[in-house]
Amino acid sequence: MGVLRNSPKASPIKKSATLQHLFDLEANNSNGTKIYSPKSSKQSITESEYGEILSIISHCCSIFTFTDPLESPSEQDVKRLKLFQLLSFMKKPKKPLPEEIIRPLVSMLSANLFRPLPPSAKRTVVCELPEDEDLVSTLSPAWPHLQVVYDILLRLVLSIDPKVLRGYVDERFLVNLLSVFQTEDRRERDNLKNVYHRIYSKFTFYRAIMRKSMKDVFLHYVFESEKHSGIGELLEIWGSIINGFTVPLKEEHKLFLMRVLIPLHKAKGMPVYHRQLAYCVNQFVQKEPMLGGTVVRGILKYWPATNCQKEVLLIDELEELVENIDPDHYRKLALLICTQISRCLNSLNSQVAERAIYVWNNEQFVKMASSMMEEVFPVVVESVEKNLKWHWSKSVKQLTENVKTMIEEMDPNLYDKCLEEIAHKEYLAGQEDIKRKENWERLELAAAKNHQFFQPQKCIYVSH
């Protein structure tokens, strides 16, 4: 196309059109009548508008950090005004943009978005509490410009044919766009999430590449750095992607669940993105309930030992998984799940203990436990009795009493049998303790005798 525009054959046509226009104007002046040429008028308006847009794009390529005292606030305001002019131009219904505008426009967007991010203001990029994320997040000073730039990029993606835009929004552009998810400004991550998801939806030929790039970010976060601010936003995108998977699931998608989503449970910053992570995992289990066993075993594998907040979140996730697991798998998973819930029930942290007790209000959980009464009851009864005897919290004891009443009603004879087994175990443990003390006493007596036998005799030296 460019060759035809610049070829010598194209110029005489343009000249003839201009001469015809002059002849028409001359005829108008001679006859005193006004002849209107809509084609030439439309062409002149379009050319002037495009020239103005190119000038605006060129002006918007100047970058302001908003931290340099030498930068002029008035120039910053002028650039923001130019960006709004460009956005209003993009919103107007018109013919597709020519390449002469798309290329510098994408270059301008890249210059503004793909910048070195400031170092983290926190010791760790992810905060410990999800509700405190807004308090510790760093706001970008350049947001007045970036907000409009993201709106322009979104409008470009929505209005231009992906096949036309493919030559400018390439793989390198997408990799750079993905790297911006590391920004600590939550406002920017929200806009970026929207744009990246739109690109994934429209640019179908990039979907496999975009999925792989996001997987690499997750794996690097879990196994290397554990520093990334945009894990939650990326998981939100994945939640929409998983929702569109067809059944039966492809092997590639199952591997993503096992090798990426499940290991994400072990990171220290998991509470920040747990809501999005749990949604993705449950989407898989809802589509194929047979995956419930794999998910449960994976979560139990990464169960925290000292992080009470993560324990509460994982109990929530287990309870939700029980409702989606294939009932045929209840007998295989009942003992595993009930054992972990019983351990949490005995937790010295009252929040963990109470959350574990409330699981017994779930009908599906009780149904699962009932499917393996003989195996599950000894574990559950032991934890209940231990709480009633030793737990420090009165509220936990009261709630445990309610669980005891419910379990006894399910099978009183089995409950009494479990109590007898517990009493027998305590008796045996007491006998072992007595034997251990007797052995220590014998060792102490033997050591005392040996000490007296080997005590050295005092030597008296006589001086002559």
PDB file of C-alpha atoms in Angstrom, residues 81-317:
ATOM      1  CA  LEU A  81      -5.378  17.927  28.108  1.00  0.00           C
ATOM      2  CA  LYS A  82      -3.815  16.504  24.940  1.00  0.00           C
ATOM      3  CA  LEU A  83      -4.456  12.970  26.181  1.00  0.00           C
ATOM      4  CA  PHE A  84      -8.113  13.783  26.750  1.00  0.00           C
ATOM      5  CA  GLN A  85      -8.324  15.235  23.230  1.00  0.00           C
ATOM      6  CA  LEU A  86      -6.867  12.031  21.858  1.00  0.00           C
ATOM      7  CA  LEU A  87      -9.322   9.946  23.882  1.00  0.00           C
ATOM      8  CA  SER A  88     -12.292  11.943  22.616  1.00  0.00           C
ATOM      9  CA  PHE A  89     -11.057  11.415  19.064  1.00  0.00           C
ATOM     10  CA  MET A  90     -10.861   7.642  19.688  1.00  0.00           C
ATOM     11  CA  LYS A  91     -14.451   7.591  20.957  1.00  0.00           C
ATOM     12  CA  LYS A  92     -15.910   9.220  17.849  1.00  0.00           C
ATOM     13  CA  PRO A  93     -17.611   6.834  15.378  1.00  0.00           C
ATOM     14  CA  LYS A  94     -15.518   6.895  12.237  1.00  0.00           C
ATOM     15  CA  LYS A  95     -13.702   4.757   9.740  1.00  0.00           C
ATOM     16  CA  PRO A  96     -10.815   2.552  10.945  1.00  0.00           C
ATOM     17  CA  LEU A  97      -7.634   4.387  11.818  1.00  0.00           C
ATOM     18  CA  PRO A  98      -4.941   4.354   9.131  1.00  0.00           C
ATOM     19  CA  GLU A  99      -1.534   2.834   9.781  1.00  0.00           C
ATOM     20  CA  GLU A 100       0.009   6.319   9.848  1.00  0.00           C
ATOM     21  CA  ILE A 101      -1.807   6.900  13.157  1.00  0.00           C
ATOM     22  CA  ILE A 102      -1.824   3.386  14.675  1.00  0.00           C
ATOM     23  CA  ARG A 103       1.949   3.006  14.612  1.00  0.00           C
ATOM     24  CA  PRO A 104       2.848   6.263  16.444  1.00  0.00           C
ATOM     25  CA  LEU A 105      -0.152   5.792  18.741  1.00  0.00           C
ATOM     26  CA  VAL A 106       1.074   2.380  19.946  1.00  0.00           C
ATOM     27  CA  SER A 107       4.591   3.793  20.312  1.00  0.00           C
ATOM     28  CA  MET A 108       3.208   6.598  22.462  1.00  0.00           C
ATOM     29  CA  LEU A 109       1.297   4.118  24.634  1.00  0.00           C
ATOM     30  CA  SER A 110       4.424   1.991  25.063  1.00  0.00           C
ATOM     31  CA  ALA A 111       6.504   5.015  26.046  1.00  0.00           C
ATOM     32  CA  ASN A 112       4.041   5.978  28.775  1.00  0.00           C
ATOM     33  CA  LEU A 113       3.217   2.518  30.167  1.00  0.00           C
ATOM     34  CA  PHE A 114       6.454   0.546  29.908  1.00  0.00           C
ATOM     35  CA  ARG A 115       8.598   2.421  32.385  1.00  0.00           C
ATOM     36  CA  PRO A 116      10.904   1.383  35.229  1.00  0.00           C
ATOM     37  CA  LEU A 117       8.795   0.840  38.330  1.00  0.00           C
ATOM     38  CA  PRO A 118       9.946   2.358  41.641  1.00  0.00           C
ATOM     39  CA  PRO A 119      11.370   0.025  44.298  1.00  0.00           C
ATOM     40  CA  SER A 120       8.946  -1.447  46.769  1.00  0.00           C
ATOM     41  CA  ALA A 121       8.078   0.794  49.685  1.00  0.00           C
ATOM     42  CA  LYS A 122       7.436  -2.282  51.847  1.00  0.00           C
ATOM     43  CA  ARG A 123       9.757  -4.984  53.062  1.00  0.00           C
ATOM     44  CA  THR A 124       7.596  -7.511  51.257  1.00  0.00           C
ATOM     45  CA  VAL A 125       5.515  -6.722  48.226  1.00  0.00           C
ATOM     46  CA  VAL A 126       2.514  -8.623  49.525  1.00  0.00           C
ATOM     47  CA  CYS A 127       0.945  -7.566  52.797  1.00  0.00           C
ATOM     48  CA  GLU A 128      -0.149  -9.942  55.501  1.00  0.00           C
ATOM     49  CA  LEU A 129      -3.794  -8.864  55.654  1.00  0.00           C
ATOM     50  CA  PRO A 130      -5.979  -8.438  52.557  1.00  0.00           C
ATOM     51  CA  GLU A 131      -7.984  -5.601  54.113  1.00  0.00           C
ATOM     52  CA  ASP A 132      -4.779  -3.643  54.751  1.00  0.00           C
ATOM     53  CA  GLU A 133      -3.642  -3.750  51.128  1.00  0.00           C
ATOM     54  CA  ASP A 134      -5.049  -0.299  50.344  1.00  0.00           C
ATOM     55  CA  LEU A 135      -3.298   1.163  53.374  1.00  0.00           C
ATOM     56  CA  VAL A 136       0.163  -0.046  52.373  1.00  0.00           C
ATOM     57  CA  SER A 137      -0.121   0.244  48.592  1.00  0.00           C
ATOM     58  CA  THR A 138       1.970   2.921  46.900  1.00  0.00           C
ATOM     59  CA  LEU A 139       0.082   5.304  44.614  1.00  0.00           C
ATOM     60  CA  SER A 140       1.797   6.270  41.397  1.00  0.00           C
ATOM     61  CA  PRO A 141       2.295  10.049  41.116  1.00  0.00           C
ATOM     62  CA  ALA A 142       1.894   9.778  37.323  1.00  0.00           C
ATOM     63  CA  TRP A 143      -1.631   8.354  37.622  1.00  0.00           C
ATOM     64  CA  PRO A 144      -3.342  11.505  36.188  1.00  0.00           C
ATOM     65  CA  HIS A 145      -1.629  10.684  32.884  1.00  0.00           C
ATOM     66  CA  LEU A 146      -1.642   6.899  33.149  1.00  0.00           C
ATOM     67  CA  GLN A 147      -5.388   6.716  33.710  1.00  0.00           C
ATOM     68  CA  VAL A 148      -6.111   8.409  30.380  1.00  0.00           C
ATOM     69  CA  VAL A 149      -3.428   6.345  28.628  1.00  0.00           C
ATOM     70  CA  TYR A 150      -5.124   3.116  29.753  1.00  0.00           C
ATOM     71  CA  ASP A 151      -8.490   4.426  28.512  1.00  0.00           C
ATOM     72  CA  ILE A 152      -6.929   5.158  25.115  1.00  0.00           C
ATOM     73  CA  LEU A 153      -5.388   1.666  24.955  1.00  0.00           C
ATOM     74  CA  LEU A 154      -8.702   0.052  25.883  1.00  0.00           C
ATOM     75  CA  ARG A 155     -10.522   2.068  23.219  1.00  0.00           C
ATOM     76  CA  LEU A 156      -7.876   1.063  20.662  1.00  0.00           C
ATOM     77  CA  VAL A 157      -8.276  -2.638  21.492  1.00  0.00           C
ATOM     78  CA  LEU A 158     -12.078  -2.460  21.297  1.00  0.00           C
ATOM     79  CA  SER A 159     -12.335  -0.440  18.091  1.00  0.00           C
ATOM     80  CA  ILE A 160      -9.581  -1.850  15.842  1.00  0.00           C
ATOM     81  CA  ASP A 161      -9.726  -5.220  14.127  1.00  0.00           C
ATOM     82  CA  PRO A 162      -7.296  -7.608  15.893  1.00  0.00           C
ATOM     83  CA  LYS A 163      -5.858  -8.696  12.545  1.00  0.00           C
ATOM     84  CA  VAL A 164      -4.944  -5.088  11.768  1.00  0.00           C
ATOM     85  CA  LEU A 165      -3.631  -4.401  15.259  1.00  0.00           C
ATOM     86  CA  ARG A 166      -1.606  -7.612  15.359  1.00  0.00           C
ATOM     87  CA  GLY A 167       1.361  -5.961  13.661  1.00  0.00           C
ATOM     88  CA  TYR A 168       1.632  -3.371  16.436  1.00  0.00           C
ATOM     89  CA  VAL A 169       0.359  -5.164  19.574  1.00  0.00           C
ATOM     90  CA  ASP A 170       2.819  -8.043  19.255  1.00  0.00           C
ATOM     91  CA  GLU A 171       4.229 -10.596  21.696  1.00  0.00           C
ATOM     92  CA  ARG A 172       6.843  -8.157  22.974  1.00  0.00           C
ATOM     93  CA  PHE A 173       4.124  -5.621  23.715  1.00  0.00           C
ATOM     94  CA  LEU A 174       2.155  -8.237  25.676  1.00  0.00           C
ATOM     95  CA  VAL A 175       5.207  -9.306  27.711  1.00  0.00           C
ATOM     96  CA  ASN A 176       5.900  -5.682  28.632  1.00  0.00           C
ATOM     97  CA  LEU A 177       2.247  -5.182  29.503  1.00  0.00           C
ATOM     98  CA  LEU A 178       2.334  -8.215  31.785  1.00  0.00           C
ATOM     99  CA  SER A 179       5.391  -6.889  33.601  1.00  0.00           C
ATOM    100  CA  VAL A 180       3.488  -3.739  34.598  1.00  0.00           C
ATOM    101  CA  PHE A 181       1.297  -5.918  36.875  1.00  0.00           C
ATOM    102  CA  GLN A 182       4.131  -5.590  39.392  1.00  0.00           C
ATOM    103  CA  THR A 183       3.137  -1.997  40.109  1.00  0.00           C
ATOM    104  CA  GLU A 184       1.992  -1.365  43.665  1.00  0.00           C
ATOM    105  CA  ASP A 185      -0.717   1.070  42.573  1.00  0.00           C
ATOM    106  CA  ARG A 186      -3.944  -0.889  42.803  1.00  0.00           C
ATOM    107  CA  ARG A 187      -5.750   1.575  40.517  1.00  0.00           C
ATOM    108  CA  GLU A 188      -3.318   0.871  37.721  1.00  0.00           C
ATOM    109  CA  ARG A 189      -3.542  -2.905  38.232  1.00  0.00           C
ATOM    110  CA  ASP A 190      -7.342  -2.758  37.954  1.00  0.00           C
ATOM    111  CA  ASN A 191      -7.169  -0.868  34.649  1.00  0.00           C
ATOM    112  CA  LEU A 192      -4.402  -3.126  33.405  1.00  0.00           C
ATOM    113  CA  LYS A 193      -6.439  -6.218  34.289  1.00  0.00           C
ATOM    114  CA  ASN A 194      -9.348  -4.928  32.224  1.00  0.00           C
ATOM    115  CA  VAL A 195      -7.154  -4.175  29.197  1.00  0.00           C
ATOM    116  CA  TYR A 196      -5.227  -7.459  29.381  1.00  0.00           C
ATOM    117  CA  HIS A 197      -8.445  -9.455  29.650  1.00  0.00           C
ATOM    118  CA  ARG A 198      -9.926  -7.634  26.652  1.00  0.00           C
ATOM    119  CA  ILE A 199      -6.841  -8.445  24.613  1.00  0.00           C
ATOM    120  CA  TYR A 200      -7.141 -12.095  25.604  1.00  0.00           C
ATOM    121  CA  SER A 201     -10.799 -12.135  24.569  1.00  0.00           C
ATOM    122  CA  LYS A 202     -10.336 -10.472  21.162  1.00  0.00           C
ATOM    123  CA  PHE A 203      -6.851 -11.626  20.125  1.00  0.00           C
ATOM    124  CA  THR A 204      -7.594 -15.346  19.996  1.00  0.00           C
ATOM    125  CA  PHE A 205      -4.295 -16.071  18.229  1.00  0.00           C
ATOM    126  CA  TYR A 206      -2.395 -14.823  21.322  1.00  0.00           C
ATOM    127  CA  ARG A 207      -4.290 -16.837  23.942  1.00  0.00           C
ATOM    128  CA  ALA A 208      -1.825 -19.705  24.278  1.00  0.00           C
ATOM    129  CA  ILE A 209       1.096 -17.283  24.567  1.00  0.00           C
ATOM    130  CA  MET A 210      -0.693 -15.151  27.158  1.00  0.00           C
ATOM    131  CA  ARG A 211      -1.611 -18.190  29.259  1.00  0.00           C
ATOM    132  CA  LYS A 212       1.993 -19.396  29.233  1.00  0.00           C
ATOM    133  CA  SER A 213       3.298 -15.957  30.186  1.00  0.00           C
ATOM    134  CA  MET A 214       0.939 -15.774  33.163  1.00  0.00           C
ATOM    135  CA  LYS A 215       1.930 -19.296  34.246  1.00  0.00           C
ATOM    136  CA  ASP A 216       5.575 -18.239  34.246  1.00  0.00           C
ATOM    137  CA  VAL A 217       4.742 -15.304  36.505  1.00  0.00           C
ATOM    138  CA  PHE A 218       2.958 -17.609  38.975  1.00  0.00           C
ATOM    139  CA  LEU A 219       5.775 -20.159  39.036  1.00  0.00           C
ATOM    140  CA  HIS A 220       8.426 -17.487  39.514  1.00  0.00           C
ATOM    141  CA  TYR A 221       6.404 -16.046  42.373  1.00  0.00           C
ATOM    142  CA  VAL A 222       5.870 -19.383  44.156  1.00  0.00           C
ATOM    143  CA  PHE A 223       9.262 -21.007  43.752  1.00  0.00           C
ATOM    144  CA  GLU A 224      11.662 -18.062  43.544  1.00  0.00           C
ATOM    145  CA  SER A 225      10.721 -14.575  44.650  1.00  0.00           C
ATOM    146  CA  GLU A 226       7.327 -14.535  46.455  1.00  0.00           C
ATOM    147  CA  LYS A 227       7.285 -10.845  45.487  1.00  0.00           C
ATOM    148  CA  HIS A 228       4.582  -9.687  43.102  1.00  0.00           C
ATOM    149  CA  SER A 229       1.723  -7.262  43.569  1.00  0.00           C
ATOM    150  CA  GLY A 230      -0.524  -8.432  40.746  1.00  0.00           C
ATOM    151  CA  ILE A 231      -1.125 -12.104  41.552  1.00  0.00           C
ATOM    152  CA  GLY A 232      -4.722 -11.410  42.579  1.00  0.00           C
ATOM    153  CA  GLU A 233      -5.523  -9.531  39.363  1.00  0.00           C
ATOM    154  CA  LEU A 234      -3.953 -12.248  37.214  1.00  0.00           C
ATOM    155  CA  LEU A 235      -5.980 -14.887  39.048  1.00  0.00           C
ATOM    156  CA  GLU A 236      -9.138 -12.883  38.342  1.00  0.00           C
ATOM    157  CA  ILE A 237      -8.324 -13.088  34.642  1.00  0.00           C
ATOM    158  CA  TRP A 238      -7.728 -16.809  35.008  1.00  0.00           C
ATOM    159  CA  GLY A 239     -11.064 -17.222  36.766  1.00  0.00           C
ATOM    160  CA  SER A 240     -12.801 -15.936  33.658  1.00  0.00           C
ATOM    161  CA  ILE A 241     -10.612 -18.109  31.428  1.00  0.00           C
ATOM    162  CA  ILE A 242     -11.326 -21.279  33.442  1.00  0.00           C
ATOM    163  CA  ASN A 243     -15.025 -20.495  33.359  1.00  0.00           C
ATOM    164  CA  GLY A 244     -14.873 -20.806  29.572  1.00  0.00           C
ATOM    165  CA  PHE A 245     -13.096 -24.187  29.518  1.00  0.00           C
ATOM    166  CA  THR A 246     -15.079 -26.985  27.923  1.00  0.00           C
ATOM    167  CA  VAL A 247     -15.657 -30.385  29.521  1.00  0.00           C
ATOM    168  CA  PRO A 248     -13.827 -32.752  29.531  1.00  0.00           C
ATOM    169  CA  LEU A 249     -10.886 -30.596  30.486  1.00  0.00           C
ATOM    170  CA  LYS A 250      -7.692 -30.763  28.465  1.00  0.00           C
ATOM    171  CA  GLU A 251      -4.614 -32.272  30.046  1.00  0.00           C
ATOM    172  CA  GLU A 252      -2.873 -28.901  29.784  1.00  0.00           C
ATOM    173  CA  HIS A 253      -5.500 -27.301  32.003  1.00  0.00           C
ATOM    174  CA  LYS A 254      -5.373 -30.103  34.591  1.00  0.00           C
ATOM    175  CA  LEU A 255      -1.595 -29.688  34.809  1.00  0.00           C
ATOM    176  CA  PHE A 256      -2.094 -25.981  35.404  1.00  0.00           C
ATOM    177  CA  LEU A 257      -4.311 -26.823  38.373  1.00  0.00           C
ATOM    178  CA  MET A 258      -1.852 -29.295  39.874  1.00  0.00           C
ATOM    179  CA  ARG A 259       1.446 -27.520  39.142  1.00  0.00           C
ATOM    180  CA  VAL A 260       0.464 -23.853  39.488  1.00  0.00           C
ATOM    181  CA  LEU A 261      -2.792 -23.229  41.357  1.00  0.00           C
ATOM    182  CA  ILE A 262      -2.291 -25.733  44.173  1.00  0.00           C
ATOM    183  CA  PRO A 263       1.321 -24.642  44.940  1.00  0.00           C
ATOM    184  CA  LEU A 264       0.079 -21.052  45.164  1.00  0.00           C
ATOM    185  CA  HIS A 265      -1.458 -22.077  48.526  1.00  0.00           C
ATOM    186  CA  LYS A 266       1.957 -22.320  50.163  1.00  0.00           C
ATOM    187  CA  ALA A 267       3.161 -18.736  49.607  1.00  0.00           C
ATOM    188  CA  LYS A 268       3.325 -16.377  52.578  1.00  0.00           C
ATOM    189  CA  GLY A 269       1.238 -13.785  50.754  1.00  0.00           C
ATOM    190  CA  MET A 270      -1.576 -16.220  49.992  1.00  0.00           C
ATOM    191  CA  PRO A 271      -4.163 -14.369  52.141  1.00  0.00           C
ATOM    192  CA  VAL A 272      -3.980 -11.399  49.758  1.00  0.00           C
ATOM    193  CA  TYR A 273      -5.170 -13.380  46.725  1.00  0.00           C
ATOM    194  CA  HIS A 274      -6.895 -16.351  48.385  1.00  0.00           C
ATOM    195  CA  ARG A 275     -10.392 -15.282  47.298  1.00  0.00           C
ATOM    196  CA  GLN A 276      -9.408 -15.328  43.616  1.00  0.00           C
ATOM    197  CA  LEU A 277      -7.368 -18.515  44.037  1.00  0.00           C
ATOM    198  CA  ALA A 278     -10.222 -20.388  45.727  1.00  0.00           C
ATOM    199  CA  TYR A 279     -12.584 -19.320  42.939  1.00  0.00           C
ATOM    200  CA  CYS A 280     -10.249 -20.707  40.261  1.00  0.00           C
ATOM    201  CA  VAL A 281      -9.806 -24.000  42.109  1.00  0.00           C
ATOM    202  CA  ASN A 282     -13.533 -24.408  42.661  1.00  0.00           C
ATOM    203  CA  GLN A 283     -14.171 -23.752  38.976  1.00  0.00           C
ATOM    204  CA  PHE A 284     -12.047 -26.791  38.152  1.00  0.00           C
ATOM    205  CA  VAL A 285     -13.810 -28.981  40.721  1.00  0.00           C
ATOM    206  CA  GLN A 286     -17.251 -27.879  39.528  1.00  0.00           C
ATOM    207  CA  LYS A 287     -16.373 -28.774  35.951  1.00  0.00           C
ATOM    208  CA  GLU A 288     -14.821 -32.121  36.911  1.00  0.00           C
ATOM    209  CA  PRO A 289     -15.719 -33.243  40.471  1.00  0.00           C
ATOM    210  CA  MET A 290     -13.218 -36.093  40.128  1.00  0.00           C
ATOM    211  CA  LEU A 291     -10.451 -33.504  40.604  1.00  0.00           C
ATOM    212  CA  GLY A 292     -11.642 -32.879  44.165  1.00  0.00           C
ATOM    213  CA  GLY A 293      -9.359 -35.540  45.615  1.00  0.00           C
ATOM    214  CA  THR A 294      -6.295 -34.040  43.919  1.00  0.00           C
ATOM    215  CA  VAL A 295      -7.159 -30.576  45.197  1.00  0.00           C
ATOM    216  CA  VAL A 296      -7.836 -31.692  48.781  1.00  0.00           C
ATOM    217  CA  ARG A 297      -4.575 -33.643  49.020  1.00  0.00           C
ATOM    218  CA  GLY A 298      -2.690 -30.688  47.559  1.00  0.00           C
ATOM    219  CA  ILE A 299      -4.153 -28.243  50.071  1.00  0.00           C
ATOM    220  CA  LEU A 300      -3.403 -30.589  52.980  1.00  0.00           C
ATOM    221  CA  LYS A 301       0.163 -30.915  51.700  1.00  0.00           C
ATOM    222  CA  TYR A 302       0.707 -27.158  52.020  1.00  0.00           C
ATOM    223  CA  TRP A 303      -1.242 -26.718  55.260  1.00  0.00           C
ATOM    224  CA  PRO A 304       0.493 -24.060  57.425  1.00  0.00           C
ATOM    225  CA  ALA A 305       1.958 -24.955  60.786  1.00  0.00           C
ATOM    226  CA  THR A 306       2.032 -21.544  62.482  1.00  0.00           C
ATOM    227  CA  ASN A 307       0.014 -19.126  60.308  1.00  0.00           C
ATOM    228  CA  CYS A 308      -3.447 -18.999  61.886  1.00  0.00           C
ATOM    229  CA  GLN A 309      -4.862 -16.606  59.310  1.00  0.00           C
ATOM    230  CA  LYS A 310      -4.030 -18.999  56.478  1.00  0.00           C
ATOM    231  CA  GLU A 311      -5.554 -21.886  58.448  1.00  0.00           C
ATOM    232  CA  VAL A 312      -8.895 -20.083  58.702  1.00  0.00           C
ATOM    233  CA  LEU A 313      -8.881 -19.376  54.956  1.00  0.00           C
ATOM    234  CA  LEU A 314      -8.011 -22.967  54.082  1.00  0.00           C
ATOM    235  CA  ILE A 315     -10.780 -24.282  56.319  1.00  0.00           C
ATOM    236  CA  ASP A 316     -13.184 -22.065  54.347  1.00  0.00           C
ATOM    237  CA  GLU A 317     -11.843 -23.498  51.106  1.00  0.00           C
TER     238      GLU A 317
END
